[in-house]
Every structure is written in structure tokens, then in C-alpha cells.
Amino acid sequence: MRKTFIFIVVLFLMGGAYLYLRFGPLSPQHALKKQLEHIIQEHDQVSIQALSLDKPTMEYLLELPTNAKVETATDFQGGSEQIGYLVSRVGVKPLHVYMTVTTKSLYHKLFPKWTLFKITIAPNGTLPSILELQKTAESERNQDGMEELQAEKIAFRLFDE
């Protein structure tokens, strides 16, 4: 009886910890708020330009005051295993946000790390398809992998000399 009780308590604690980590500080909404507020605070034009899908979005993000806060962030509105679509509000306009996840280990499969991928205010009401964005994300990941491989080769050559 005592072993059963201890097992149930341990199982309950593990489940609670999982739910806290999965839907608390590691949730995509929390990651969206944290990352977007950081980018707006820094006003880094290169980062904003890389994240923006179009020029009006880039101009809007650059016009925001540095102390602007993300007011709302929805749950996932769609997407795939690698890219999720959320809607957020910063200032007066809604932002359509695409986030991506890279799963390299079992830990990241249980607790995925979400990062901002693309943002748009969708002035014409048109949003890119998830499939198009997924192809873009895969090509960017492949390009980053090739750059890392080339850097390793250069470092290896320098080490040999």
C-alpha cells in the first residue's frame, strides 16, 4: 500500500513538472513574447529585416517604441511539426508570427525550443503557406549546416599546419 502511494505521488509530481515546463516558461507563447520584446528593445535593423516577410512589417517593427510589450499571443493556429503559426498583438496591429523548432535530442522532442522565424502584419490579408515556409526553413538549416561544416574544415586545416 505504501509503495503504491509513493508511486502515485512520484507520478503526479513528474506529470506536474512536465506540464509546468511544457506549458509554462518553455511554451511557444512565452518564447514569442520574450524574443519579440528583445528584438523590439534592441531595434536591430538587421534582425528585424531578416524576420520580416515584407517591407511594411519591417517599418512597423522599427517604428515601435523600445519599451513596447507583446500584449497577447494566441495558441497555435496551425502549422506543422517544425513550424507553428500564432497571432500576437504589439501596439495597434496584429502580427502573424511563424515560429520554428529544431529537435536534435530526446529532450528537445519533449520540450521543444521555439524560435521566431518570420513575422508579417499581412497588409493584403495574404499569408504565406506553411509548406512554403517549411521549405525556406529547411534550406536555411541546410545552409547553416554547410557553413558550420566549412568552418570546421578551415579550423581543421589550420590545426594541421
mmCIF file of C-alpha atoms in Angstrom:
data_model
loop_
_atom_site.group_PDB
_atom_site.id
_atom_site.type_symbol
_atom_site.label_atom_id
_atom_site.label_comp_id
_atom_site.label_asym_id
_atom_site.label_seq_id
_atom_site.Cartn_x
_atom_site.Cartn_y
_atom_site.Cartn_z
ATOM 1 C CA MET A 1 0.000 0.000 0.000
ATOM 2 C CA ARG A 2 2.786 2.384 0.931
ATOM 3 C CA LYS A 3 4.738 1.652 -2.289
ATOM 4 C CA THR A 4 1.633 2.295 -4.357
ATOM 5 C CA PHE A 5 1.083 5.632 -2.622
ATOM 6 C CA ILE A 6 4.717 6.672 -3.197
ATOM 7 C CA PHE A 7 4.482 5.607 -6.845
ATOM 8 C CA ILE A 8 1.326 7.685 -7.352
ATOM 9 C CA VAL A 9 2.894 10.740 -5.673
ATOM 10 C CA VAL A 10 6.054 10.464 -7.781
ATOM 11 C CA LEU A 11 3.984 10.021 -10.939
ATOM 12 C CA PHE A 12 1.865 13.043 -10.019
ATOM 13 C CA LEU A 13 4.957 15.193 -9.379
ATOM 14 C CA MET A 14 6.559 14.132 -12.670
ATOM 15 C CA GLY A 15 3.351 14.918 -14.554
ATOM 16 C CA GLY A 16 3.098 18.314 -12.869
ATOM 17 C CA ALA A 17 6.716 19.127 -13.686
ATOM 18 C CA TYR A 18 6.172 18.119 -17.306
ATOM 19 C CA LEU A 19 3.057 20.280 -17.646
ATOM 20 C CA TYR A 20 4.793 23.240 -15.970
ATOM 21 C CA LEU A 21 7.811 23.042 -18.260
ATOM 22 C CA ARG A 22 5.842 22.286 -21.407
ATOM 23 C CA PHE A 23 3.195 24.978 -20.990
ATOM 24 C CA GLY A 24 4.998 27.421 -18.689
ATOM 25 C CA PRO A 25 8.354 29.046 -19.436
ATOM 26 C CA LEU A 26 9.055 26.721 -22.378
ATOM 27 C CA SER A 27 5.739 27.362 -24.133
ATOM 28 C CA PRO A 28 5.751 28.934 -27.607
ATOM 29 C CA GLN A 29 3.713 31.904 -26.337
ATOM 30 C CA HIS A 30 6.305 32.659 -23.676
ATOM 31 C CA ALA A 31 9.143 32.268 -26.195
ATOM 32 C CA LEU A 32 7.327 34.552 -28.649
ATOM 33 C CA LYS A 33 6.836 37.290 -26.061
ATOM 34 C CA LYS A 34 10.406 37.096 -24.791
ATOM 35 C CA GLN A 35 12.088 37.015 -28.216
ATOM 36 C CA LEU A 36 9.876 39.634 -29.859
ATOM 37 C CA GLU A 37 10.216 42.074 -26.954
ATOM 38 C CA HIS A 38 14.004 41.597 -27.050
ATOM 39 C CA ILE A 39 14.164 42.322 -30.789
ATOM 40 C CA ILE A 40 11.970 45.414 -30.427
ATOM 41 C CA GLN A 41 14.025 46.632 -27.455
ATOM 42 C CA GLU A 42 17.306 46.231 -29.349
ATOM 43 C CA HIS A 43 15.886 47.807 -32.549
ATOM 44 C CA ASP A 44 18.425 45.781 -34.515
ATOM 45 C CA GLN A 45 17.535 46.575 -38.116
ATOM 46 C CA VAL A 46 19.324 43.504 -39.497
ATOM 47 C CA SER A 47 17.400 41.111 -37.228
ATOM 48 C CA ILE A 48 14.100 42.842 -37.897
ATOM 49 C CA GLN A 49 14.728 42.776 -41.637
ATOM 50 C CA ALA A 50 15.587 39.059 -41.519
ATOM 51 C CA LEU A 51 12.401 38.237 -39.574
ATOM 52 C CA SER A 52 10.025 40.420 -41.585
ATOM 53 C CA LEU A 53 8.259 38.921 -44.570
ATOM 54 C CA ASP A 54 7.622 42.303 -46.163
ATOM 55 C CA LYS A 55 8.639 45.946 -46.008
ATOM 56 C CA PRO A 56 5.531 47.265 -44.172
ATOM 57 C CA THR A 57 6.163 44.769 -41.369
ATOM 58 C CA MET A 58 9.797 45.832 -41.092
ATOM 59 C CA GLU A 59 8.817 49.510 -40.979
ATOM 60 C CA TYR A 60 6.137 48.846 -38.353
ATOM 61 C CA LEU A 61 8.531 46.940 -36.094
ATOM 62 C CA LEU A 62 11.169 49.657 -36.419
ATOM 63 C CA GLU A 63 8.600 52.360 -35.569
ATOM 64 C CA LEU A 64 7.574 50.690 -32.316
ATOM 65 C CA PRO A 65 8.989 52.251 -29.144
ATOM 66 C CA THR A 66 11.762 50.279 -27.485
ATOM 67 C CA ASN A 67 9.596 49.631 -24.426
ATOM 68 C CA ALA A 68 6.711 48.094 -26.430
ATOM 69 C CA LYS A 69 5.292 44.923 -24.900
ATOM 70 C CA VAL A 70 3.612 41.955 -26.516
ATOM 71 C CA GLU A 71 0.005 42.314 -25.374
ATOM 72 C CA THR A 72 -1.413 38.975 -26.480
ATOM 73 C CA ALA A 73 -0.271 35.729 -28.032
ATOM 74 C CA THR A 74 -2.638 33.006 -29.162
ATOM 75 C CA ASP A 75 -2.194 29.273 -29.041
ATOM 76 C CA PHE A 76 -1.099 27.613 -32.245
ATOM 77 C CA GLN A 77 -3.474 28.432 -35.073
ATOM 78 C CA GLY A 78 -1.942 25.898 -37.436
ATOM 79 C CA GLY A 79 1.322 24.661 -38.792
ATOM 80 C CA SER A 80 3.371 21.520 -38.866
ATOM 81 C CA GLU A 81 5.762 19.713 -36.536
ATOM 82 C CA GLN A 82 8.547 22.158 -37.414
ATOM 83 C CA ILE A 83 6.677 25.445 -37.963
ATOM 84 C CA GLY A 84 3.836 26.891 -35.925
ATOM 85 C CA TYR A 85 1.580 29.853 -36.652
ATOM 86 C CA LEU A 86 0.484 32.218 -33.889
ATOM 87 C CA VAL A 87 -1.143 35.629 -33.809
ATOM 88 C CA SER A 88 0.115 38.317 -31.482
ATOM 89 C CA ARG A 89 -0.546 41.989 -30.852
ATOM 90 C CA VAL A 90 2.141 44.587 -30.308
ATOM 91 C CA GLY A 91 0.929 48.147 -30.451
ATOM 92 C CA VAL A 92 -2.191 48.617 -32.578
ATOM 93 C CA LYS A 93 -1.633 45.994 -35.269
ATOM 94 C CA PRO A 94 -1.868 42.229 -35.062
ATOM 95 C CA LEU A 95 1.262 40.337 -36.006
ATOM 96 C CA HIS A 96 1.125 36.992 -37.753
ATOM 97 C CA VAL A 97 4.084 35.088 -36.343
ATOM 98 C CA TYR A 98 5.672 31.904 -37.600
ATOM 99 C CA MET A 99 7.893 30.028 -35.175
ATOM 100 C CA THR A 100 10.172 27.101 -35.846
ATOM 101 C CA VAL A 101 11.621 24.380 -33.672
ATOM 102 C CA THR A 102 14.742 22.325 -34.069
ATOM 103 C CA THR A 103 14.638 18.941 -32.395
ATOM 104 C CA LYS A 104 18.076 17.446 -32.047
ATOM 105 C CA SER A 105 17.648 15.331 -28.944
ATOM 106 C CA LEU A 106 15.019 13.481 -26.963
ATOM 107 C CA TYR A 107 14.897 16.406 -24.516
ATOM 108 C CA HIS A 108 14.049 18.817 -27.323
ATOM 109 C CA LYS A 109 11.371 16.459 -28.595
ATOM 110 C CA LEU A 110 9.720 16.518 -25.167
ATOM 111 C CA PHE A 111 10.360 20.205 -24.554
ATOM 112 C CA PRO A 112 10.826 21.909 -27.937
ATOM 113 C CA LYS A 113 12.686 25.196 -28.104
ATOM 114 C CA TRP A 114 10.679 27.600 -30.240
ATOM 115 C CA THR A 115 12.338 30.478 -32.082
ATOM 116 C CA LEU A 116 10.919 33.289 -34.180
ATOM 117 C CA PHE A 117 11.082 32.506 -37.873
ATOM 118 C CA LYS A 118 9.017 35.081 -39.789
ATOM 119 C CA ILE A 119 6.651 37.928 -38.899
ATOM 120 C CA THR A 120 4.137 39.818 -41.010
ATOM 121 C CA ILE A 121 1.301 42.268 -40.498
ATOM 122 C CA ALA A 122 -0.286 40.838 -43.684
ATOM 123 C CA PRO A 123 -1.476 44.160 -45.153
ATOM 124 C CA ASN A 124 -3.312 42.495 -48.046
ATOM 125 C CA GLY A 125 -4.697 39.681 -45.951
ATOM 126 C CA THR A 126 -2.391 37.180 -47.651
ATOM 127 C CA LEU A 127 -0.208 34.912 -45.606
ATOM 128 C CA PRO A 128 2.427 32.513 -46.903
ATOM 129 C CA SER A 129 1.616 28.832 -46.744
ATOM 130 C CA ILE A 130 3.227 26.664 -44.088
ATOM 131 C CA LEU A 131 4.652 24.436 -46.838
ATOM 132 C CA GLU A 132 6.496 27.397 -48.423
ATOM 133 C CA LEU A 133 7.873 28.455 -45.052
ATOM 134 C CA GLN A 134 8.898 24.898 -44.207
ATOM 135 C CA LYS A 135 10.915 24.682 -47.426
ATOM 136 C CA THR A 136 12.545 28.020 -46.592
ATOM 137 C CA ALA A 137 13.376 26.853 -43.059
ATOM 138 C CA GLU A 138 14.887 23.610 -44.336
ATOM 139 C CA SER A 139 17.027 25.424 -46.884
ATOM 140 C CA GLU A 140 18.232 27.879 -44.211
ATOM 141 C CA ARG A 141 19.081 24.992 -41.865
ATOM 142 C CA ASN A 142 20.977 23.226 -44.657
ATOM 143 C CA GLN A 143 22.848 26.433 -45.469
ATOM 144 C CA ASP A 144 23.750 26.929 -41.784
ATOM 145 C CA GLY A 145 24.935 23.324 -41.616
ATOM 146 C CA MET A 146 27.115 23.800 -44.690
ATOM 147 C CA GLU A 147 28.633 26.987 -43.205
ATOM 148 C CA GLU A 148 29.421 25.140 -39.958
ATOM 149 C CA LEU A 149 30.987 22.287 -41.924
ATOM 150 C CA GLN A 150 33.158 24.708 -43.911
ATOM 151 C CA ALA A 151 34.244 26.460 -40.698
ATOM 152 C CA GLU A 152 35.196 23.090 -39.188
ATOM 153 C CA LYS A 153 37.233 22.212 -42.290
ATOM 154 C CA ILE A 154 39.076 25.531 -42.139
ATOM 155 C CA ALA A 155 39.767 25.088 -38.420
ATOM 156 C CA PHE A 156 40.979 21.536 -39.048
ATOM 157 C CA ARG A 157 43.340 22.733 -41.810
ATOM 158 C CA LEU A 158 44.719 25.473 -39.555
ATOM 159 C CA PHE A 159 45.201 22.950 -36.760
ATOM 160 C CA ASP A 160 47.121 20.594 -39.070
ATOM 161 C CA GLU A 161 49.534 23.327 -40.162
#
